[in-house]
Coordinates of C-alpha atoms in Angstrom, one line a residue:
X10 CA 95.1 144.9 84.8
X11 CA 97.4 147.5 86.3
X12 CA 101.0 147.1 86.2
X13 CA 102.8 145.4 89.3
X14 CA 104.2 148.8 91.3
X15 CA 105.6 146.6 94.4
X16 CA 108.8 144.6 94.8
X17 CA 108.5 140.7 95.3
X18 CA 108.4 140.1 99.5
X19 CA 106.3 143.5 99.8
X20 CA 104.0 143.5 102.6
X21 CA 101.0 145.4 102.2
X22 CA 97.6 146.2 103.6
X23 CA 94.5 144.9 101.7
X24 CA 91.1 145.2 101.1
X25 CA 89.1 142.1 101.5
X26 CA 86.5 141.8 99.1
X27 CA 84.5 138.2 100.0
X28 CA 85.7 135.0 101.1
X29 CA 85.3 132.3 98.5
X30 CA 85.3 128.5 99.0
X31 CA 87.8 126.3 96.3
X32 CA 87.9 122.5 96.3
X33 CA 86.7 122.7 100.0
X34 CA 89.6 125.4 100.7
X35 CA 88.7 129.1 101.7
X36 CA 90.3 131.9 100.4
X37 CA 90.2 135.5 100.7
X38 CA 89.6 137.5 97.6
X39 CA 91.8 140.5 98.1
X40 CA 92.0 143.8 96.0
X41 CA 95.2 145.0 94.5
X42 CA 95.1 147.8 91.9
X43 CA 93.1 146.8 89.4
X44 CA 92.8 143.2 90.4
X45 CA 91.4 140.6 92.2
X46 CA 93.9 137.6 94.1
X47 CA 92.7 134.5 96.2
X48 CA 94.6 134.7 99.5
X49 CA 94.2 131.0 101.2
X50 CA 92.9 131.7 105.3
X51 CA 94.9 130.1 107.9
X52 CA 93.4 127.4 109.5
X53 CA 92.4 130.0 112.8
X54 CA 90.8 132.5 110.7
X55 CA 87.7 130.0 109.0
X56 CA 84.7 130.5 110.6
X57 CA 85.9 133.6 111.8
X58 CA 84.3 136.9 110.2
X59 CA 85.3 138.5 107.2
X60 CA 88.0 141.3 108.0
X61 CA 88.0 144.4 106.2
X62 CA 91.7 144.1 105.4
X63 CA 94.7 141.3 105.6
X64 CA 98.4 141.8 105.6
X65 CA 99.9 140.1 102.2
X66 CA 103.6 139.7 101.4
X67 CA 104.1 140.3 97.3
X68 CA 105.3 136.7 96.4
X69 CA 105.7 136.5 93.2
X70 CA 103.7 137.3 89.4
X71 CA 102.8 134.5 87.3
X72 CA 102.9 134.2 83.9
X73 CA 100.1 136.3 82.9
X74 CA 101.5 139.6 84.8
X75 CA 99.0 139.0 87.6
X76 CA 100.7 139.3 91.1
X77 CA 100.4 136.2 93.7
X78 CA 100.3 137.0 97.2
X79 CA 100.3 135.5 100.8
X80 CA 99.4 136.3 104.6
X81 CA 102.3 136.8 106.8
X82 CA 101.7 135.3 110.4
X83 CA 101.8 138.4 112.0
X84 CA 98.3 140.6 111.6
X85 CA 99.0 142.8 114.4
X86 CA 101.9 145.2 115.1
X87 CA 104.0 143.1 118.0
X88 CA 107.1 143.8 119.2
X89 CA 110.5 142.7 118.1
X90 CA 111.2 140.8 121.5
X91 CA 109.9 141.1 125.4
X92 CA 110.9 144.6 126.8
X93 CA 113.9 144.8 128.6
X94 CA 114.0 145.1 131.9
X95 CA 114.1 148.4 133.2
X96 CA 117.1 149.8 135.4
X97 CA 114.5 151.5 138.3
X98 CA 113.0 149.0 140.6
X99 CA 109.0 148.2 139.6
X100 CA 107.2 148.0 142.6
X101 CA 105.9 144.4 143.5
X102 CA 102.1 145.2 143.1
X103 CA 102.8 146.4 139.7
X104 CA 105.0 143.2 138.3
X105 CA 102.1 141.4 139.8
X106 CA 99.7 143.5 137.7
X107 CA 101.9 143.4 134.7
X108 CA 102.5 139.5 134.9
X109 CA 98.3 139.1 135.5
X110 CA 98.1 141.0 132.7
X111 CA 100.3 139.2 130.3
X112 CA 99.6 135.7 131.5
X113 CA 96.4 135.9 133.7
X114 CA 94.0 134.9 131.1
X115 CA 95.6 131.8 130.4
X116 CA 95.0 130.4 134.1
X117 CA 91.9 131.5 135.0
X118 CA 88.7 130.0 134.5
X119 CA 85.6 132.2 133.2
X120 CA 84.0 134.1 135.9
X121 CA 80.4 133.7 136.6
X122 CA 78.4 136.8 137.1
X123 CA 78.2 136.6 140.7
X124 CA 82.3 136.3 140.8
X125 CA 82.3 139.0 138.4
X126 CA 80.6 141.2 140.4
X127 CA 82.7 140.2 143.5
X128 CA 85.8 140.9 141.4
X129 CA 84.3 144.6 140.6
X130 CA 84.0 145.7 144.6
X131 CA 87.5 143.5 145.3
X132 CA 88.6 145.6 142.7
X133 CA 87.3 149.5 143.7
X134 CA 88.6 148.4 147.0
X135 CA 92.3 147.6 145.7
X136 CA 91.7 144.0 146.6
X137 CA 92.6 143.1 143.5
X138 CA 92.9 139.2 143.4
X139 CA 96.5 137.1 142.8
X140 CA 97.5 133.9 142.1
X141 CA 98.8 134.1 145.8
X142 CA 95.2 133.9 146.8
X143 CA 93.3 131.2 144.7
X144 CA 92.2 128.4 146.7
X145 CA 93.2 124.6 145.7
X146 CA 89.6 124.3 144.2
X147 CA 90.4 127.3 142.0
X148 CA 93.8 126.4 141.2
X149 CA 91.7 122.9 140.2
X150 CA 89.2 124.7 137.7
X151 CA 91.7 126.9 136.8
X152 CA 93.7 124.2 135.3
X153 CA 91.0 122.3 133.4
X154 CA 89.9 125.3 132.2
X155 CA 93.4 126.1 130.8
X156 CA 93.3 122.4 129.3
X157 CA 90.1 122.7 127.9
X158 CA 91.4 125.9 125.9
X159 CA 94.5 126.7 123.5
X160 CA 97.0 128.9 124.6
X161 CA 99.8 130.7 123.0
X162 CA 103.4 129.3 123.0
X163 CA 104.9 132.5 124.9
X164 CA 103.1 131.8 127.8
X165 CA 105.5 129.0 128.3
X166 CA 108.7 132.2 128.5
X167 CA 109.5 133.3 131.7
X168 CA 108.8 136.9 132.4
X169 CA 110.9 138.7 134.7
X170 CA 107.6 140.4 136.2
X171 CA 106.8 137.3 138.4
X172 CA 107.9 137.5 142.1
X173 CA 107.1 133.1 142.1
X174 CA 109.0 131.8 139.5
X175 CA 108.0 128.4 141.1
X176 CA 105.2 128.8 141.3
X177 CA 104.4 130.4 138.0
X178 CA 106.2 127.2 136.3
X179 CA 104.6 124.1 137.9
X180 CA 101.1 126.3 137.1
X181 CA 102.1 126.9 133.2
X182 CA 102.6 123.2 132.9
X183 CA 106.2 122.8 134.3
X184 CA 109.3 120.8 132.0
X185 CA 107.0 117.9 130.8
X186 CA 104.8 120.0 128.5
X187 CA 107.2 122.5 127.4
X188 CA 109.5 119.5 126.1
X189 CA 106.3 118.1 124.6
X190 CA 105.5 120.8 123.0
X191 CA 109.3 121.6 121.5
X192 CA 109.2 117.8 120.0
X193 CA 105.4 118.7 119.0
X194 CA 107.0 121.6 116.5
X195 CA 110.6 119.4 116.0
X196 CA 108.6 117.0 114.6
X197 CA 106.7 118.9 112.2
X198 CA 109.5 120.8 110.9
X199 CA 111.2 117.4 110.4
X200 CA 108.7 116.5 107.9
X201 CA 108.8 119.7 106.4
X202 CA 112.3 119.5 105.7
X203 CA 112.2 115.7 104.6
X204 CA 109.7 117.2 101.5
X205 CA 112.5 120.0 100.9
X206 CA 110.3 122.9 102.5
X207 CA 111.2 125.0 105.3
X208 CA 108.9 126.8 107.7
X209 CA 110.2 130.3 107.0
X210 CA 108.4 132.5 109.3
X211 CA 108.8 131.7 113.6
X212 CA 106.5 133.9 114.8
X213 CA 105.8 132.8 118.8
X214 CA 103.1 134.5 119.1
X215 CA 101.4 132.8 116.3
X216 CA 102.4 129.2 117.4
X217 CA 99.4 128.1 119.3
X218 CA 99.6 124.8 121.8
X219 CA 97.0 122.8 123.0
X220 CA 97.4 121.2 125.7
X221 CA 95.3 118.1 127.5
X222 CA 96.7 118.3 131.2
X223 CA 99.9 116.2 130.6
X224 CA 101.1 116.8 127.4
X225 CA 101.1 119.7 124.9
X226 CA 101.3 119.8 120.8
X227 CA 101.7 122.4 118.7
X228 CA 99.6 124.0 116.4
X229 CA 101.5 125.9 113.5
X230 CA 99.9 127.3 110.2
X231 CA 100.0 124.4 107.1
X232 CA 100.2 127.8 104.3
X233 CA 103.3 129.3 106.4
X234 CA 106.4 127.5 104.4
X235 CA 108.5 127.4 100.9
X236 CA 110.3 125.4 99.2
X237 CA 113.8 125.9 100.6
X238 CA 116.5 128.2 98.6
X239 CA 112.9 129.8 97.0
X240 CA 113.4 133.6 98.9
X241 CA 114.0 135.7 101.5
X242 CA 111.2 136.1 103.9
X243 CA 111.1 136.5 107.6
X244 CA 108.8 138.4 110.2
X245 CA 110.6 138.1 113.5
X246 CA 114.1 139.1 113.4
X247 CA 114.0 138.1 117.1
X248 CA 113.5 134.3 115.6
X249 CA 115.6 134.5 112.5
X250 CA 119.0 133.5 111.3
X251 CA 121.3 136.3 110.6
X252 CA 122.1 135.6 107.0
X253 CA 118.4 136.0 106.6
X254 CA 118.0 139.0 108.3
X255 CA 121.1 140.7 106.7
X256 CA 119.5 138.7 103.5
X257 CA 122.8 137.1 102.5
X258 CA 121.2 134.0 101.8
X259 CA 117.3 132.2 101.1
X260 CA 115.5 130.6 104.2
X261 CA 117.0 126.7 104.0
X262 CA 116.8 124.3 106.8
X263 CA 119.6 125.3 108.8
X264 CA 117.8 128.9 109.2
X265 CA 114.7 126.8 110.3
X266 CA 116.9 125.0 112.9
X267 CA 118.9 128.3 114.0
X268 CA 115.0 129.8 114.8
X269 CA 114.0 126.7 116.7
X270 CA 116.8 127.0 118.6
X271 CA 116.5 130.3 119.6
X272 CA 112.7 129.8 120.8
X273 CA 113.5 125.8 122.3
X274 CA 116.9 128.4 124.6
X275 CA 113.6 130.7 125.6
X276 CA 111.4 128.1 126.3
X277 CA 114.4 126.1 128.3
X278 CA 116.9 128.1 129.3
X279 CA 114.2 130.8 129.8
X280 CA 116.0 133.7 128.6
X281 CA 116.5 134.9 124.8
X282 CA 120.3 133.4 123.5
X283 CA 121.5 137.2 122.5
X284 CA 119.8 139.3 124.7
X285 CA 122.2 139.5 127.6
X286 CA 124.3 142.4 129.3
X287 CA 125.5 144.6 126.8
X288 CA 121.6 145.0 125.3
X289 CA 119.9 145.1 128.7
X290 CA 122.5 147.8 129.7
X291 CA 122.0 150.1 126.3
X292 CA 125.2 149.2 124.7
X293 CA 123.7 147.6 122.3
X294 CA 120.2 147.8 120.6
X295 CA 117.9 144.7 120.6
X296 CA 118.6 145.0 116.7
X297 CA 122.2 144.8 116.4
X298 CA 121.8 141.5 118.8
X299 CA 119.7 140.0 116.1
X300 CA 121.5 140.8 113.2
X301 CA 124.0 138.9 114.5
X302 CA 126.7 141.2 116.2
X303 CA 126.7 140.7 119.0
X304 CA 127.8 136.9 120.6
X305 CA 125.3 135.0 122.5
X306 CA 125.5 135.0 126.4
X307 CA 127.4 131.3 126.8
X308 CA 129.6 132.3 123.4
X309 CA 133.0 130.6 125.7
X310 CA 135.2 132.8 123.6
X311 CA 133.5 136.6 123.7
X312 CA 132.4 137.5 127.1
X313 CA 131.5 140.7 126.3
X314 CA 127.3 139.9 126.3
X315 CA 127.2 137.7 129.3
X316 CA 123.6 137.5 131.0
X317 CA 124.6 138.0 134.4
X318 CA 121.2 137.9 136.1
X319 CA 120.1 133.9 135.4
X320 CA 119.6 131.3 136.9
X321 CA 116.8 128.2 136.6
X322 CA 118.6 127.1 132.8
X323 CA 120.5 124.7 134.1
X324 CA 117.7 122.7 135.8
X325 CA 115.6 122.4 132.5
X326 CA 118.6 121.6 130.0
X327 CA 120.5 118.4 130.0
X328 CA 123.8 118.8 128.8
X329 CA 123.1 117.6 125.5
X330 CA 120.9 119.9 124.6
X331 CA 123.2 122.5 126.0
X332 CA 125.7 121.2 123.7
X333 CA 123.2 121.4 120.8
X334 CA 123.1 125.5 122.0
X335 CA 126.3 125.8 121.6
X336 CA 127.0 124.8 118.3
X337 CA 124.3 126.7 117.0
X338 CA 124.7 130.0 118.7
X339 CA 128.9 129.8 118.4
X340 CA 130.0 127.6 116.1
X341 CA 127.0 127.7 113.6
X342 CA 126.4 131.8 113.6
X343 CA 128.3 132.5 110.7
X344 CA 128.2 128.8 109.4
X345 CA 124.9 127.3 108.6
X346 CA 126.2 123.8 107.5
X347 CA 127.8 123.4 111.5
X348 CA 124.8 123.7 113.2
X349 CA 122.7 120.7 114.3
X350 CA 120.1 119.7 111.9
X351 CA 116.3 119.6 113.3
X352 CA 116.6 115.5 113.9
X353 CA 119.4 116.0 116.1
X354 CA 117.1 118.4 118.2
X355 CA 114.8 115.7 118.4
X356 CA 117.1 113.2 119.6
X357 CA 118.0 115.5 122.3
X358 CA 114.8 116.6 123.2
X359 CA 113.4 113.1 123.3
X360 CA 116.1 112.1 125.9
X361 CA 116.2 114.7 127.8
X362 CA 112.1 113.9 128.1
X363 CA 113.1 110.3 129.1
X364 CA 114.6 111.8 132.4
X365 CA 111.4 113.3 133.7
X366 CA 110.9 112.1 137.0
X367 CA 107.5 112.8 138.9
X368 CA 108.2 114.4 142.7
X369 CA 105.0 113.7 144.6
X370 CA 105.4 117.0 147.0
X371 CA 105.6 119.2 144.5
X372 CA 103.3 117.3 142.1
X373 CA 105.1 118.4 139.1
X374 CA 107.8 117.1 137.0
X375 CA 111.7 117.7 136.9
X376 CA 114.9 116.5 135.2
X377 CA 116.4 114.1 137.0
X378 CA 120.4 114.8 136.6
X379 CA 123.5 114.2 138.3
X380 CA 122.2 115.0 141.9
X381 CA 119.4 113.5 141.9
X382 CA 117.2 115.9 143.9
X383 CA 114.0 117.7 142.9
X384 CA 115.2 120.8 141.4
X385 CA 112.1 122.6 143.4
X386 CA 112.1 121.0 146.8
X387 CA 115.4 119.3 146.8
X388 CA 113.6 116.1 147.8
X389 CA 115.8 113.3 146.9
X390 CA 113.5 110.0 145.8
X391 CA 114.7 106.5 146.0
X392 CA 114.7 104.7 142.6
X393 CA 114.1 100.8 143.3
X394 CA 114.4 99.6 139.5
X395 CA 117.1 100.7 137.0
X396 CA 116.7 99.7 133.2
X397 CA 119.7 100.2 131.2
X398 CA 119.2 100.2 127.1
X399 CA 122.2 98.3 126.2
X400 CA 124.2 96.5 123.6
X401 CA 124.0 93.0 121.9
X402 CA 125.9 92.3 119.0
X403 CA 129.2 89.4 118.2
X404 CA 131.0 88.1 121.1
X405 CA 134.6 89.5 121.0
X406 CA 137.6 86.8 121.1
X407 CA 140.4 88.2 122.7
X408 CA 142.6 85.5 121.9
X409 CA 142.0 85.3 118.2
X410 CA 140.9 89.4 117.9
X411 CA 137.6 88.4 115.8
X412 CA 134.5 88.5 116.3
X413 CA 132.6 85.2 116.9
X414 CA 130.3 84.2 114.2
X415 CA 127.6 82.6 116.5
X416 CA 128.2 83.8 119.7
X417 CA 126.7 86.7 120.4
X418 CA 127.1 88.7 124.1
X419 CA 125.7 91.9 125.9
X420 CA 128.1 94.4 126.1
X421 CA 128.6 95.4 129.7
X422 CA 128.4 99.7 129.4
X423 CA 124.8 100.6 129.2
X424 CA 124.0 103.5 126.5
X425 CA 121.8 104.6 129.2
X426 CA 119.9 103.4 132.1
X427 CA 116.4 105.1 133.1
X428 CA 115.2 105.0 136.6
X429 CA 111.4 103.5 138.4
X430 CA 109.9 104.3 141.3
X431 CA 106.4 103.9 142.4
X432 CA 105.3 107.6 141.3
X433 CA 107.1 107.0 138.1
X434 CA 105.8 104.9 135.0
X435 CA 109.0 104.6 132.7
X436 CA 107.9 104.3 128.8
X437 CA 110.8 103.4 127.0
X438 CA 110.3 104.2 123.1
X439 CA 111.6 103.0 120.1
X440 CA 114.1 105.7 119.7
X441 CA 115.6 104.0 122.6
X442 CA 116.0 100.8 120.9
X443 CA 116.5 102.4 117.4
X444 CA 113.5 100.3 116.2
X445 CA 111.7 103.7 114.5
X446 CA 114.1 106.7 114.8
X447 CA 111.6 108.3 112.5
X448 CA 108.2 107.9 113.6
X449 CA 109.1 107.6 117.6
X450 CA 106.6 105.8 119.4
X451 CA 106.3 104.2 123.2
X452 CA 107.2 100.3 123.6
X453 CA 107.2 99.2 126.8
X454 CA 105.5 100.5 130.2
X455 CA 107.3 99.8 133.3
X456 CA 105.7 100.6 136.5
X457 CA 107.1 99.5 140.4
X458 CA 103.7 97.7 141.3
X459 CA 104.9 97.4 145.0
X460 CA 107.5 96.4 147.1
X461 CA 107.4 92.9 148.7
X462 CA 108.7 92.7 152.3
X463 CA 111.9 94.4 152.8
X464 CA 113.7 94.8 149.4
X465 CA 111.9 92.1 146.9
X466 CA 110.2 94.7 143.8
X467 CA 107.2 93.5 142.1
X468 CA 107.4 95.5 138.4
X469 CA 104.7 95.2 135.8
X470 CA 105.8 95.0 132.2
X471 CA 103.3 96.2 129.6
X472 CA 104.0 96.1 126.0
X473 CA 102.7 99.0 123.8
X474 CA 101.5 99.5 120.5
X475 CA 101.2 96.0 119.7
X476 CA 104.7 95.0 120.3
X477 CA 106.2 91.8 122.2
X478 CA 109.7 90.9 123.6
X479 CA 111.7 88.0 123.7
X480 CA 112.9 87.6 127.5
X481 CA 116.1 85.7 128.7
X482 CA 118.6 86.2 131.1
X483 CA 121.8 88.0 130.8
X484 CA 123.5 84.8 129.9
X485 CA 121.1 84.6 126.6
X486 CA 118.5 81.9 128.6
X487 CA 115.8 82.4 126.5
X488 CA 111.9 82.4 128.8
X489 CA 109.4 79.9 127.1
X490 CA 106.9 82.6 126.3
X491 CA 107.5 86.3 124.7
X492 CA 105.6 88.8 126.7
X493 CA 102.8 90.2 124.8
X494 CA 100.8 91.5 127.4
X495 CA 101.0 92.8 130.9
X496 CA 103.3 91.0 132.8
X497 CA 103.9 91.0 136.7
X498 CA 107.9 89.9 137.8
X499 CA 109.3 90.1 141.1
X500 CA 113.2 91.1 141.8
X501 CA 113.7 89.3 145.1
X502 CA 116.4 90.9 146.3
X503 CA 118.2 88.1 147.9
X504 CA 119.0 86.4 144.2
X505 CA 117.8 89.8 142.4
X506 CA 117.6 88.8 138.6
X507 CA 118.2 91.0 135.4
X508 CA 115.7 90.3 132.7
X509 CA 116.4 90.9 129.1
X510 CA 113.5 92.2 127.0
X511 CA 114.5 92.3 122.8
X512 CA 112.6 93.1 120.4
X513 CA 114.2 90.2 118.0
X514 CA 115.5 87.0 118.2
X515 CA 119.1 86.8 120.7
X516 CA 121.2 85.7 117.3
X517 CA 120.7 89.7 115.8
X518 CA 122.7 92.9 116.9
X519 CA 120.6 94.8 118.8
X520 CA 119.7 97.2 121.4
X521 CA 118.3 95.6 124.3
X522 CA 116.5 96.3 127.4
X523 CA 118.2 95.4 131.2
X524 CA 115.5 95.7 134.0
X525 CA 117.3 95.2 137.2
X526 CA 116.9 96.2 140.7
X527 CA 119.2 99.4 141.0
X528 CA 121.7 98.3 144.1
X529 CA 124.9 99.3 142.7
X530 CA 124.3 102.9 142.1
X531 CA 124.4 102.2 138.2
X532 CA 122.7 105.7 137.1
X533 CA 125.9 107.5 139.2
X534 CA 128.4 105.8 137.6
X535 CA 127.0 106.3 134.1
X536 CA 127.0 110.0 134.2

């Protein structure tokens, strides 16, 4: 064979010769030089055709002086980030345009010939159909035929090109599935890093979701990782921790959690984390933000990049997660030990999904914070049932300063207390519990069946994935039966109860469950 003329992490164009099928794998079987290498597809290129050429990185050359190569994600030139946004006003019809253009296909349904046809004449008579214009029907069809097909995970950015930022939101799925999808691609990471590999290349535009209507998952390449401290490899710079873009260090974990973070602040705080005043303004180039030079646009002690023209990030981000930005963009920049590891992300992103609340006018999702108004309509719902996770462990003497060794109580202060209504099923999970912090799965459903009279609640409990709970009072009076099954109870509010749901016996620490009816204000006084 020829001798190896490229360094290790090369990317190069090559010629495909045939695809050839290995212990029910394909591979391409790529030229280089003088020889022939088996290139493994990604899972969206089988039963696609044969391309006349891939792009390979150069990873390494075995034993036998024959080189060993990969695809990188990115098989098309794309850029670095989304274009700045120019100084000179656009003109509304083109942003419209431009936003159709970048997001149009992901909305709309498939035309039959007869609309196609229409469309042509609407068209050559600059009638030229927007989203302003679909009819509920449409907007209907539209959306199956959006869940009926995958999509790519930029759609979920905001572009600046979009007069409705509303509108465009509720339409691309709205909070619920971009926090599903974001836990979707935590999730996976997590058990990439729990087998010591690391998922070295973010690309967006190569993270596919698939989404079903509520929630959406996300689709990333099984070939596109190494073992952690094995190389140097990134595509996006845009998505990449700076001490592997300057290529001070390997890709490790804490790179793969600086990139999540940076795509969970675009998909959240709808903005890039580095891309604020002094790049939009010329300052600075777009590539001395991502090499790490510049601060990001919350850094509280540099001012100097500031994104003045935001807005929207604070009704998508709790302050957790905000929290979670901060330590990765500020104190974790130039530290990759002090920035929050991928299970951390999940924690937050998990909770922060726990305070969806469903708003019936807008028919879309929203965080539920501190005011407690619809961050789209500013409808403020009424929230009949609170259930607080809380504490049972040892009942504290005060006299003799030990804990009791049979007595057990429920510590008063709630971790945290979720809020029912009628248009909102709660599902608390077992994160909330800390049954499984690993493999998170729903519980218990609680749903406000109806409301009896004036103020008594009827609430149906329904245990999930074969689980039952022990119920008592708050005083540790234990009900003769465990609910197993779905369960009607009714708060009368004249003598309203709390009901204790546990997972094991009263006479273990634990975290509990409090359903109560929610007539002191308890979620206020938690905040």
């Amino acid at each position: 064979m020829g001798t190896v003329k490229h360094n290790i992490g090369t990317r190069l164009k090559l010629n495909v010769d045939r695809i050839v099928t290995v212990k029910g794998k394909q591979s391409y079987v790529v030229r280089y030089g003088n020889s022939l290498c088996r290139v493994p597809l990604f899972d969206w290129q089988v039963d696609q055709p044969q391309p006349k050429d891939i792009i390979c990185r150069l990873v390494s050359v075995n034993e036998f002086g024959f080189p060993v190569f990969e695809q990188v994600a990115q098989q098309q030139e794309v850029q670095i980030v989304e274009q700045v946004q120019p100084k000179e006003p656009v003109s509304a019809q083109s942003q419209k345009r431009s936003f159709l253009d970048k997001y149009g296909s992901i909305f709309k349904r498939k035309q039959t010939s007869a609309e196609k046809e229409k469309s042509t004449l609407q068209q050559e008579n600059g009638l030229e159909k927007s989203f302003d214009h679909i009819s509920a029907s449409e907007k209907k069809q539209s959306t199956e035929s959006a869940i009926k097909k995958d999509f790519n995970i930029t759609a979920f950015r905001w572009s600046w090109q979009t007069e409705d930022f509303e509108k465009w939101y509720i339409e691309s799925g709205g909070i619920r599935s971009r926090l599903s999808a974001l836990i979707s691609l935590a999730e996976q990471i997590a058990d990439y890093h729990r087998k010591n590999k690391v998922y070295k290349d973010f690309a967006p535009e190569y993270t596919n979701v698939s989404y079903n209507g509520k929630d959406a998952k996300v689709i990333i390449p099984e070939t596109n990782y190494i073992f952690s401290g094995f190389g140097n490899m990134f595509i996006y710079a845009s998505h990449s921790a700076p001490e592997v873009v300057n290529r001070r260090m390997p890709n490790t974990p804490m790179s793969d959690c600086y990139s999540f973070a940076i795509l969970a602040h675009e998909i959240l705080a709808l903005c890039h984390p580095f891309v604020g005043d002094a790049v939009n303004d010329g300052t600075f180039s777009i590539e001395s933000a991502m090499k790490g030079v510049l601060p990001w646009i919350d850094d509280q002690n540099d001012k100097s990049n500031t994104l003045s023209k935001r807005k929207y990030d604070s009704f998508f981000t709790t302050k957790e997660v905000r929290e979670l930005f901060k330590r990765t963009f500020e104190e974790g920049k130039d530290s990759p030990m002090d920035r929050p590891t991928i299970f951390e992300w999940l924690d937050a992103l998990y909770e922060e999904k726990s305070l969806l609340k469903y708003c019936p006018k807008c028919k879309t999702d929203y965080l539920y914070v501190e005011d407690g108004c619809c961050a789209f309509c500013d409808d403020e719902p009424y929230f009949p049932v609170a259930v607080a996770i809380q504490h049972l462990d040892k009942k504290w003497d005060k006299d003799l300063l030990v804990f009791s060794e049979k007595e057990f109580e429920l510590y008063p202060e709630p971790i945290g207390v979720l809020l029912v209504n009628s248009s909102n099923e709660l599902r608390v999970n077992s994160m909330h519990v800390l049954s499984d912090t690993i493999n998170v799965k729903d519980i218990l459903s609680v749903k406000v069946d109806s409301t009896i009279g004036a103020q008594d609640v009827s609430v149906v409990l329904e245990p999930l994935n074969d689980c039952s709970f022990f119920a008592s009072t708050v005083n540790g009076e234990l009900y003769s039966q465990k609910i197993n099954k779905p369960t009607k109870i009714v708060f009368p509010s004249n003598n309203p109860r709390k009901l204790v749901l546990s997972l094991n016996n009263l006479n273990e620490a634990q975290r509990v469950i409090n359903i109560q009816l929610n007539t002191n204000n308890i979620y206020a006084e938690n905040q």
